[in-house]
mmCIF file of C-alpha atoms in Angstrom:
data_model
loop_
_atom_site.group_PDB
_atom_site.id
_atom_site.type_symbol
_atom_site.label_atom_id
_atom_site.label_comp_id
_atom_site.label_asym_id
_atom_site.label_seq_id
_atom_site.Cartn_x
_atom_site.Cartn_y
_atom_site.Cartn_z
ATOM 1 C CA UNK A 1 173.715 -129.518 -13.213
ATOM 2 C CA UNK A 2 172.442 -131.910 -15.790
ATOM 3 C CA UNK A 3 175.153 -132.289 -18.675
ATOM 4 C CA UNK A 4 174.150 -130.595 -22.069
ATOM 5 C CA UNK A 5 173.578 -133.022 -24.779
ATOM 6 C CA UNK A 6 176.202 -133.023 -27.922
ATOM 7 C CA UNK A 7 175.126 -130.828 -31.293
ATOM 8 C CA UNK A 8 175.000 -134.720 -32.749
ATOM 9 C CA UNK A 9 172.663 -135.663 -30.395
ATOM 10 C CA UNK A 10 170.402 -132.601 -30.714
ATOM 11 C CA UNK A 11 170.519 -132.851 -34.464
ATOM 12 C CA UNK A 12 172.078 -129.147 -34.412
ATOM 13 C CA UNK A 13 174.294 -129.874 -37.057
ATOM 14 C CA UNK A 14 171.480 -130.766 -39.866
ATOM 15 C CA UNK A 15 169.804 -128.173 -42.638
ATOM 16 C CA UNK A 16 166.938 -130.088 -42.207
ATOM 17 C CA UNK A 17 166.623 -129.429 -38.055
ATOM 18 C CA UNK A 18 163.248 -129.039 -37.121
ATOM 19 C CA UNK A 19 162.681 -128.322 -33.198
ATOM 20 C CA UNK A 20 159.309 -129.783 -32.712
ATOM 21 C CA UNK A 21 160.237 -133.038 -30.928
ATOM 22 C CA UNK A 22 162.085 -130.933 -28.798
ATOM 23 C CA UNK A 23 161.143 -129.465 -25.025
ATOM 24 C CA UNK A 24 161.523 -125.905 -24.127
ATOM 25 C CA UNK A 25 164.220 -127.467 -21.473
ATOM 26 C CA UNK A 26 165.847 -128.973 -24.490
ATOM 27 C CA UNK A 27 165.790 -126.010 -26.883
ATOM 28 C CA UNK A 28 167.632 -124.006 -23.187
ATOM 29 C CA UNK A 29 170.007 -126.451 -23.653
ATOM 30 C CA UNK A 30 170.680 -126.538 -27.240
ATOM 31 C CA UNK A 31 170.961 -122.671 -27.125
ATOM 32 C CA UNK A 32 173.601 -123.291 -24.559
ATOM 33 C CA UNK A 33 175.560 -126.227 -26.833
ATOM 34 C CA UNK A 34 175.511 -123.849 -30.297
ATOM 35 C CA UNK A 35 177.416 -121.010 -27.643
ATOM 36 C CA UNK A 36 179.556 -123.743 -26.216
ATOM 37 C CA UNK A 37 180.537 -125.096 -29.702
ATOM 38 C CA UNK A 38 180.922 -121.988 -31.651
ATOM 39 C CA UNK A 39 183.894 -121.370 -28.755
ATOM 40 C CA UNK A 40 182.149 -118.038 -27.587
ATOM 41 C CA UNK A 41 182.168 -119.188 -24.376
ATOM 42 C CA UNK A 42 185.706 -119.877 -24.035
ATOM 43 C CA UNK A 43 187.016 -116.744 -26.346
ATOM 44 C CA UNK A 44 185.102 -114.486 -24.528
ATOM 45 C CA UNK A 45 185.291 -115.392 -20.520
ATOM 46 C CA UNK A 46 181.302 -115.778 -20.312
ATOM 47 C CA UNK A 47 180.354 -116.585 -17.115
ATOM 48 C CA UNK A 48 178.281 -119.798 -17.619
ATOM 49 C CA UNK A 49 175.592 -119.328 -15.385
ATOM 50 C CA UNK A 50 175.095 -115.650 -17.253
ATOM 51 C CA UNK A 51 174.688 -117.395 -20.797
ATOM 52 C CA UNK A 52 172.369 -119.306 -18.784
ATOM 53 C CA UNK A 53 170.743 -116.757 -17.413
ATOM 54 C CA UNK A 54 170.390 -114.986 -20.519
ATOM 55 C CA UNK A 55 169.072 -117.629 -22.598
ATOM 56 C CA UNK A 56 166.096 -118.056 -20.532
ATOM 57 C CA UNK A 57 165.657 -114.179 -20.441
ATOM 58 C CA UNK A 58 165.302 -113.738 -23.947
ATOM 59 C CA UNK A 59 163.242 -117.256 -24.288
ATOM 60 C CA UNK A 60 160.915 -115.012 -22.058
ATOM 61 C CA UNK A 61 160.934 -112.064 -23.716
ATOM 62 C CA UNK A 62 159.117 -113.796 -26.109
ATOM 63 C CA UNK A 63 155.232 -113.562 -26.032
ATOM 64 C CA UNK A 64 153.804 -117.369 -26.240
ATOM 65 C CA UNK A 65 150.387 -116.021 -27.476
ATOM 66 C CA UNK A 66 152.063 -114.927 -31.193
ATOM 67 C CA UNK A 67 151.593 -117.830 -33.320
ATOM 68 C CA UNK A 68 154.986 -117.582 -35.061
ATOM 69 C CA UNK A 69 157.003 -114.646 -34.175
ATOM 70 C CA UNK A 70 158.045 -116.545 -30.696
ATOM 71 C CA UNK A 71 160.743 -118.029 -29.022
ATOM 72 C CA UNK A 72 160.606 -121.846 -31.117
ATOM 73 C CA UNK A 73 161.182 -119.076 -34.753
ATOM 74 C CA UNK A 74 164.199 -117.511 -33.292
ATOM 75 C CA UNK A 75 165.533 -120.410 -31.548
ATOM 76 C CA UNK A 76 165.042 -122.314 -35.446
ATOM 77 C CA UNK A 77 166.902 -119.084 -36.854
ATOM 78 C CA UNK A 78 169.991 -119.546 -34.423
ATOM 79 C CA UNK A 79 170.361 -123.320 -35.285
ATOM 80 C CA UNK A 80 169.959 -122.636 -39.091
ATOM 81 C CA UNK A 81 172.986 -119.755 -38.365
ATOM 82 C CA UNK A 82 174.910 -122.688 -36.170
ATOM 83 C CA UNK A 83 174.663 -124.959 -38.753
ATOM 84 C CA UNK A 84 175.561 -122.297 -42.017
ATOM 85 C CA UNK A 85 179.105 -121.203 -39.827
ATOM 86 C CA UNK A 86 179.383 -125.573 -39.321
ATOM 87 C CA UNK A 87 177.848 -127.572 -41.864
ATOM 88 C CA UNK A 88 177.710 -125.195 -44.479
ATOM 89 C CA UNK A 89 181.331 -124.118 -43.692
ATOM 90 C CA UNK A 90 181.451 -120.264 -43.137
ATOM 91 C CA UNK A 91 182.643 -120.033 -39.716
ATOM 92 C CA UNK A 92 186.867 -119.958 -40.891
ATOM 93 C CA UNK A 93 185.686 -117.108 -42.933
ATOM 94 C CA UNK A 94 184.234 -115.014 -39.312
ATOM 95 C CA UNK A 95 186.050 -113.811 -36.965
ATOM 96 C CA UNK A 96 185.049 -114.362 -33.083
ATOM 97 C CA UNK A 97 183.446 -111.134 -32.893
ATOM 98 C CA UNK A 98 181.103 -111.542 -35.901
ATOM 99 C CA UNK A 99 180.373 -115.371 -34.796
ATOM 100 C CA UNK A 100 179.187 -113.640 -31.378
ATOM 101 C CA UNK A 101 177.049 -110.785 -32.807
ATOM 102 C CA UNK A 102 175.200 -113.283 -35.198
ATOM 103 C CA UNK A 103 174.253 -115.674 -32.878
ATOM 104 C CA UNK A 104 173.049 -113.241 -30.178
ATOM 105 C CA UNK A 105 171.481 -111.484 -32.914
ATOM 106 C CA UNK A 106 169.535 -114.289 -34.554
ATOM 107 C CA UNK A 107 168.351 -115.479 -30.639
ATOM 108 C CA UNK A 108 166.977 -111.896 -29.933
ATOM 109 C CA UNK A 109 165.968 -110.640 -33.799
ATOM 110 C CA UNK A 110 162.157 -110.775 -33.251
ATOM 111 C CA UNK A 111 162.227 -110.269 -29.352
ATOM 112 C CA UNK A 112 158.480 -108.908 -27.768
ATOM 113 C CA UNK A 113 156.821 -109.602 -31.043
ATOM 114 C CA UNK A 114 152.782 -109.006 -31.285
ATOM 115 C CA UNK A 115 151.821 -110.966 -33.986
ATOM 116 C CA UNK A 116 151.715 -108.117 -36.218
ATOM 117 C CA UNK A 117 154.068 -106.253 -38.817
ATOM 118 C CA UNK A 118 155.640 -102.989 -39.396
ATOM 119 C CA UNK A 119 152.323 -101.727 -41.810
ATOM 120 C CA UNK A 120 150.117 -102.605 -39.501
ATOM 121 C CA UNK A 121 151.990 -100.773 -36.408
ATOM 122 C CA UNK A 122 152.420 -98.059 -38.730
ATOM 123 C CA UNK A 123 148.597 -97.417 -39.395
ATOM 124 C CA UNK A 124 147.516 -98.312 -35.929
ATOM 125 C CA UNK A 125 149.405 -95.139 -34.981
ATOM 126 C CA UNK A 126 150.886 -97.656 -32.126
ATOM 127 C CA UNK A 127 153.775 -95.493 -30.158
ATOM 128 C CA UNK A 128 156.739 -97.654 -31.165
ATOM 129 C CA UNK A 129 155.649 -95.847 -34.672
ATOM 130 C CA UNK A 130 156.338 -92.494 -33.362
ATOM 131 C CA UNK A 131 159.452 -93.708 -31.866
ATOM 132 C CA UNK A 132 160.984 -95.121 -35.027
ATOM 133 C CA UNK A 133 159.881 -94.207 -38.480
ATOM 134 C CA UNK A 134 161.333 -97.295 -40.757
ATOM 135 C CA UNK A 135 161.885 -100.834 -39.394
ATOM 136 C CA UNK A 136 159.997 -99.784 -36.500
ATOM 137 C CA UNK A 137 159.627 -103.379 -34.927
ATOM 138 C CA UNK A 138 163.147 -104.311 -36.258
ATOM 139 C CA UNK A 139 164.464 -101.467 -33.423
ATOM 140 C CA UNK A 140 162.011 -102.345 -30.868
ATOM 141 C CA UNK A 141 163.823 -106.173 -31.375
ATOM 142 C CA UNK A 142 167.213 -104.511 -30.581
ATOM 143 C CA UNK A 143 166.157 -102.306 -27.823
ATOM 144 C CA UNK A 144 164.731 -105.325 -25.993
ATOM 145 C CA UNK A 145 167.910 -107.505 -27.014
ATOM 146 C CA UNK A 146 170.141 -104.783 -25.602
ATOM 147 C CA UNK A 147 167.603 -104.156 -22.413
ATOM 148 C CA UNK A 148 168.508 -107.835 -21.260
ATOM 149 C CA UNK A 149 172.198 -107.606 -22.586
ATOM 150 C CA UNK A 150 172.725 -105.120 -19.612
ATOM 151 C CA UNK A 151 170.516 -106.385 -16.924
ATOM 152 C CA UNK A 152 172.294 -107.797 -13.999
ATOM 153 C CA UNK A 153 172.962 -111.435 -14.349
ATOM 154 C CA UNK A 154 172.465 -111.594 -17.940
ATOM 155 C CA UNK A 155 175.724 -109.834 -19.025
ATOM 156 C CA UNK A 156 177.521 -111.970 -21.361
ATOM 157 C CA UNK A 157 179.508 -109.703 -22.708
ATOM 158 C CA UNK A 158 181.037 -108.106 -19.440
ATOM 159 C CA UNK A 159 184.354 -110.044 -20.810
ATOM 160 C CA UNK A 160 184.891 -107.516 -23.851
ATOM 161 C CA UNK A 161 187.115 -104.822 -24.144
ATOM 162 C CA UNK A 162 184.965 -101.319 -24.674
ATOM 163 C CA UNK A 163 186.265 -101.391 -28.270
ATOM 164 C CA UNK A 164 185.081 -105.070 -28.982
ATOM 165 C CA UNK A 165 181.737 -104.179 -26.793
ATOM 166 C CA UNK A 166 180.693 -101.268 -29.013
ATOM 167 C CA UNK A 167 182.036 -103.169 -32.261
ATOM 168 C CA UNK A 168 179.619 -106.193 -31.067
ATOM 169 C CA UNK A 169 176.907 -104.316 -30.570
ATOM 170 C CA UNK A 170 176.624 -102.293 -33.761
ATOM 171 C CA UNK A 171 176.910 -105.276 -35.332
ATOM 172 C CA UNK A 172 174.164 -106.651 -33.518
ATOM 173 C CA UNK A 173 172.007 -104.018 -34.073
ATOM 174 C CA UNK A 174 172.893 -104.245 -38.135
ATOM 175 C CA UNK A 175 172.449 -107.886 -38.173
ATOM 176 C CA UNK A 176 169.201 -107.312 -36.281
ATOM 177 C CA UNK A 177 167.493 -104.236 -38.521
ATOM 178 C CA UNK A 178 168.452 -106.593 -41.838
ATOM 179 C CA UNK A 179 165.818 -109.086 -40.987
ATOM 180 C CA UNK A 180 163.673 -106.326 -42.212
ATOM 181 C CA UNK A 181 162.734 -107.362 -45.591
ATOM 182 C CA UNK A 182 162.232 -104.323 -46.907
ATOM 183 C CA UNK A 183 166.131 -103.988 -45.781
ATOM 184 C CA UNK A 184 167.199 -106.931 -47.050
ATOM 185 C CA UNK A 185 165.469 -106.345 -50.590
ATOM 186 C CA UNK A 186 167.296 -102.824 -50.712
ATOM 187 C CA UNK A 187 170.255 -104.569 -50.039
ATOM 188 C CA UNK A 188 170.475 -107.595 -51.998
ATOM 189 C CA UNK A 189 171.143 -106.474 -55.373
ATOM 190 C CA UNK A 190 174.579 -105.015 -54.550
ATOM 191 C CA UNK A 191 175.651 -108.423 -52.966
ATOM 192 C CA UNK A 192 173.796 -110.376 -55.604
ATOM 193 C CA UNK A 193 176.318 -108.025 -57.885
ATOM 194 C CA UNK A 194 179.311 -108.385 -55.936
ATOM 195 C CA UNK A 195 179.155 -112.145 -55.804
ATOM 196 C CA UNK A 196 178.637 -112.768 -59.488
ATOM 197 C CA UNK A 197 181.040 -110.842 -60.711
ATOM 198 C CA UNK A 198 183.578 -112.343 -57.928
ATOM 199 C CA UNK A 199 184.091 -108.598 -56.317
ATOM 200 C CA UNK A 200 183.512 -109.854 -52.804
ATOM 201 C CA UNK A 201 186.438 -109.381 -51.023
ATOM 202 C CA UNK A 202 186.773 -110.600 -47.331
ATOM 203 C CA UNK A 203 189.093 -108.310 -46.494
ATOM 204 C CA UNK A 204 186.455 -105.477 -46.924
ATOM 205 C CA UNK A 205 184.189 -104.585 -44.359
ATOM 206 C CA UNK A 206 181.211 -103.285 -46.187
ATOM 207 C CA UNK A 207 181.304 -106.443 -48.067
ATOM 208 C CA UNK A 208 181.486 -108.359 -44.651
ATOM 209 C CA UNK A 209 178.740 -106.311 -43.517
ATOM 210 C CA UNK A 210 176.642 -107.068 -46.261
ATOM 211 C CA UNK A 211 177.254 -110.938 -45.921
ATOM 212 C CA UNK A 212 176.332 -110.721 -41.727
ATOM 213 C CA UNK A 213 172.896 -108.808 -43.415
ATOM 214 C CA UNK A 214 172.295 -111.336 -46.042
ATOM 215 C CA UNK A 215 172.999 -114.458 -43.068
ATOM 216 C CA UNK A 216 170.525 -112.985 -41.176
ATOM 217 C CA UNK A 217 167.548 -113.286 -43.814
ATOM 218 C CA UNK A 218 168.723 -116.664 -44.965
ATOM 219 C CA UNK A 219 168.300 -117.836 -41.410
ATOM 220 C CA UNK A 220 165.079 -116.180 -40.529
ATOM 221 C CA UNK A 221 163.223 -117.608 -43.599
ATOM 222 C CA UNK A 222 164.876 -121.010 -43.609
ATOM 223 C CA UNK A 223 161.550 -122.454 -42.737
ATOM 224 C CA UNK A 224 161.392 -121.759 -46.617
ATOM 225 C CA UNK A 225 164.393 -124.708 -46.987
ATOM 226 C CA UNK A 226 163.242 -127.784 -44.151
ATOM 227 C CA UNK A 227 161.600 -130.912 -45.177
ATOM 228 C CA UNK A 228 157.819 -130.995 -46.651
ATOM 229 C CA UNK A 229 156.219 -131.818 -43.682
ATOM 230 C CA UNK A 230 158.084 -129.077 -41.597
ATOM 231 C CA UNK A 231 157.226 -126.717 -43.948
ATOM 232 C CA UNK A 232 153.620 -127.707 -44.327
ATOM 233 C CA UNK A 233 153.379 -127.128 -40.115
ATOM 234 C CA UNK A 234 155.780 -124.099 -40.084
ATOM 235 C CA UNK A 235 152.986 -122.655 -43.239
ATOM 236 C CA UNK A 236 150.085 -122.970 -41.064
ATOM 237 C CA UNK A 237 151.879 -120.844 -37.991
ATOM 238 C CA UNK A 238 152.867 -118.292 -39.973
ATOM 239 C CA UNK A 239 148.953 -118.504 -41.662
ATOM 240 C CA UNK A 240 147.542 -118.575 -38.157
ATOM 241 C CA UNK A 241 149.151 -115.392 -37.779
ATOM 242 C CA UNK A 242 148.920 -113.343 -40.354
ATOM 243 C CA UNK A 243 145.226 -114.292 -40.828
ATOM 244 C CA UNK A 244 144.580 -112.632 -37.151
ATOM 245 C CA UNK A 245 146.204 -109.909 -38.408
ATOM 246 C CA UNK A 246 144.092 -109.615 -41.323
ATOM 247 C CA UNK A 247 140.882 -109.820 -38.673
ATOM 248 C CA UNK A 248 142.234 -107.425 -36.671
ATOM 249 C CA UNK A 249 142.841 -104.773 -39.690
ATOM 250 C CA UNK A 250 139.346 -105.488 -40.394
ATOM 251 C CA UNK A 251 137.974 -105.273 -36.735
ATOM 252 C CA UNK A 252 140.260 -102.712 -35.623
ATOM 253 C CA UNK A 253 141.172 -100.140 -38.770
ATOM 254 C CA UNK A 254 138.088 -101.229 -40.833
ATOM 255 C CA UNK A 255 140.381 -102.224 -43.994
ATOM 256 C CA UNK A 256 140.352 -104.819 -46.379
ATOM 257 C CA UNK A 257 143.521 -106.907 -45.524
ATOM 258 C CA UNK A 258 145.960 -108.583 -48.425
ATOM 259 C CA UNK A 259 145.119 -111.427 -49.559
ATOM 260 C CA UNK A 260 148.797 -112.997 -47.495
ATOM 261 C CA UNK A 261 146.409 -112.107 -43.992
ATOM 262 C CA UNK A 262 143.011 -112.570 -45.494
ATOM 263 C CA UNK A 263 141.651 -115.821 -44.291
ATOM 264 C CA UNK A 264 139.200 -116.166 -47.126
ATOM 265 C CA UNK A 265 141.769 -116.214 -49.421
ATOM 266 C CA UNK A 266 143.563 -119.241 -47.439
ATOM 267 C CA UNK A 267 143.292 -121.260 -50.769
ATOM 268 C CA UNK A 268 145.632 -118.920 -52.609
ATOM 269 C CA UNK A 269 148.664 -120.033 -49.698
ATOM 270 C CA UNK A 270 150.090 -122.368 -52.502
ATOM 271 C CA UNK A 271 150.443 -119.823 -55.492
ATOM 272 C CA UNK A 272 151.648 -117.098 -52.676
ATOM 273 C CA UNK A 273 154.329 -119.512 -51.107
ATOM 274 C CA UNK A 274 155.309 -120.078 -54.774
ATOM 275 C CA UNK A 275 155.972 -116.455 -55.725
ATOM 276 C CA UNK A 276 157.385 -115.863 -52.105
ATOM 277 C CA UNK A 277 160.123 -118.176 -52.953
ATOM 278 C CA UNK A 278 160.777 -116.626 -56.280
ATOM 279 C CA UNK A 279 161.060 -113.107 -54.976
ATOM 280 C CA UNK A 280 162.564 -113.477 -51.761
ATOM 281 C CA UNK A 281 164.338 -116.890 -51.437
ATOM 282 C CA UNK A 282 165.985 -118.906 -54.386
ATOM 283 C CA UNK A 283 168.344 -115.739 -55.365
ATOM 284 C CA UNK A 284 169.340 -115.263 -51.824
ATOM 285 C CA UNK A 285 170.431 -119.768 -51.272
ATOM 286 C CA UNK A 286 171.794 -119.636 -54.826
ATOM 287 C CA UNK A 287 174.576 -116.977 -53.855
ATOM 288 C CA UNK A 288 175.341 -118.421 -50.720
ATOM 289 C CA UNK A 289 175.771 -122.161 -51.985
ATOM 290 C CA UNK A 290 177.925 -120.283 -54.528
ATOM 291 C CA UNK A 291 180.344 -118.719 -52.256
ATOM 292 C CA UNK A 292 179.855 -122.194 -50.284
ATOM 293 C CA UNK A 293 179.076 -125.236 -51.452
ATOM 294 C CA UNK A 294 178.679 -126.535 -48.281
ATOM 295 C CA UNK A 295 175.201 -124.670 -47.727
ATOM 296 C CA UNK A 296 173.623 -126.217 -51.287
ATOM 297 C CA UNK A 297 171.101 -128.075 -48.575
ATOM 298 C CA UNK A 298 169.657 -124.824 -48.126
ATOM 299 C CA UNK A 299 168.743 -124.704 -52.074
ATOM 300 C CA UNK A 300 167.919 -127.869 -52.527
ATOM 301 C CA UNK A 301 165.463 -127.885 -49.912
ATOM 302 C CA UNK A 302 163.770 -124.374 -50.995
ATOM 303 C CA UNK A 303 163.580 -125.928 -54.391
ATOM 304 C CA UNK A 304 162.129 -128.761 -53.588
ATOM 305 C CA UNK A 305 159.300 -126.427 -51.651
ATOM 306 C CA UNK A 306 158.659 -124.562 -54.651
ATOM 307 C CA UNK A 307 157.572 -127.906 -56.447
ATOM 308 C CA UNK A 308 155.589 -129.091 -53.805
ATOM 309 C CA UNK A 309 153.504 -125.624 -53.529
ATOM 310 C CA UNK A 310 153.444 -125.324 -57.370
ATOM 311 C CA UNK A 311 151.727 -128.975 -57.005
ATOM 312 C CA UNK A 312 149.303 -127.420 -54.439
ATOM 313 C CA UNK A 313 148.873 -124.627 -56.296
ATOM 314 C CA UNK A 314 147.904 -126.712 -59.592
ATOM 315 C CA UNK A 315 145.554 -128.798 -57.715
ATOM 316 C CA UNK A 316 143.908 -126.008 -56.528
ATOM 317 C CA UNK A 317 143.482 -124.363 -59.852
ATOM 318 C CA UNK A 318 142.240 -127.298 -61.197
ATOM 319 C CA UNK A 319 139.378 -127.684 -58.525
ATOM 320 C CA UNK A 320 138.289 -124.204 -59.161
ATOM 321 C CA UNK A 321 138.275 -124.829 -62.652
ATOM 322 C CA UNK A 322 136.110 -128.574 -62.312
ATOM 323 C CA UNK A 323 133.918 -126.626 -59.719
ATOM 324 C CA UNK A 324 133.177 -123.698 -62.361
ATOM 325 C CA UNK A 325 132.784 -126.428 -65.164
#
């Protein structure tokens, strides 16, 4: 067996990871090192060649036509969660159990994902809509995670007790239906509260809960956070995506899509990315570097973003207005 390379070496440790230079070997492998590091291995008597095993399930289970939504995304949401319990200095505050159910959880959040979202499922009158009424995708991402959780060969958590099994897994599925955004923006405000007024107590398991939710998003849209040229690339994918969305709502359901999936409003990415960050993101990185300092990279870096699309966003605006003129 080839030897794994060190987080160090793999960059695994950095805010400002980006996984393009890597291979889909080397992204195996690097899923392998955050388990090894994070001491689930060893705490919870995985077999190797199951993590293994599982790893390359779930990289599977991922479709490799979806512009986004694939394997690369939820591999970059794992190493932003490896490096929030290292770097940014959360993991003392975990226990084991929650360590385990966030990083299986942020591998397997978007498992078997078309391309499309919940809206769009929704009024296609797809079947996982009749199956699930709210967060429909969001379950379908948990069935699938727990599908290859139990398949022969794949069982990395055969070394749990029953009470630490079930425990994991409702956590997983939690930690999995908050990458919902509509979820998450439910949520937020309570923990937004809690925080402020320095009412979080870690000894309280809502609380805790709440925290594992708001992890989740902070790691799913930390493309929001990387360096300008990451974020330029990672743009474009999720563009790519949501425009052929927007042509299929057209094609398909004969509606006018949003302007976020209409390709002939590509120009107005900028001023969207702007007010995306403003809703969704800068509350969300300001809370967490204030409970840990240790994660201000995450900030920084989504602040810096929202300059660099307000530039955009200016230059834009002042093209339209020269071309009017």
């Amino acid at each position: 067996a080839t030897a794994v390379p060190s987080a160090q070496s793999l960059r695994l440790l950095d805010f400002s990871f980006s996984d393009f230079d890597l291979s889909d070997a080397e992204t195996t492998q690097a899923a392998i090192r955050m388990f090894t590091d994070l001491n689930l291995v060893q705490n919870f008597q995985m077999k190797y060649k199951s993590l293994c095993q599982w790893i390359l399930s779930v990289k599977k289970n991922y479709r490799k036509n979806v512009a986004y939504h694939n394997w690369r995304h939820a591999f970059n949401t794992a190493q932003c969660m490896f490096a929030v319990l290292k770097s940014g200095r959360l993991q003392s505050n975990l226990n084991d159990l929650e360590i385990l159910a966030l990083m299986i959880a942020t591998l397997s959040h978007d498992l078997d994902h078309r391309g499309v979202n919940n809206a769009y499922i929704q009024r296609s009158d797809h079947p996982l809509a009749q199956l699930y009424c709210h967060s429909t995708m969001e379950h379908h991402h948990f069935d699938q995670c727990l599908m290859i959780l139990n398949s022969p060969g794949n069982q990395i958590l055969s070394g749990l007790s029953l009470e630490e099994y079930r425990a994991t897994l409702k956590m997983i599925e939690r930690a999995i239906l908050a990458t919902d955004l509509a979820l998450y923006m439910k949520k937020r405000g309570e923990f937004f509260e809690l925080t402020k007024n320095n009412q979080f107590i870690w000894d309280n398991e809502f609380h805790r809960d709440l925290l594992r939710s708001m992890l989740m998003t902070a790691c799913d849209i930390s493309a929001i956070t990387k360096p300008w040229p990451v974020q330029r690339r990672i743009a474009d994918l999720v563009a790519t995506e949501f425009f052929e969305q927007g042509d299929k709502e057209r094609r398909e359901l004969n509606v006018e899509p949003i302007d976020l999936m209409n390709r002939e409003k590509r120009d107005k990415i900028p001023s969207m990315q702007v007010a995306f960050i403003d809703a969704i993101c800068v509350q969300l990185y300001e809370t967490l570097a204030g409970m840990s300092e240790s994660c201000s990279p995450l900030l920084e870096g989504c602040r810096r973003n929202r300059q660099n699309w307000k530039h955009l966003a200016e230059q834009g605006e002042k093209k339209m207005v020269n071309g009017a003129s």
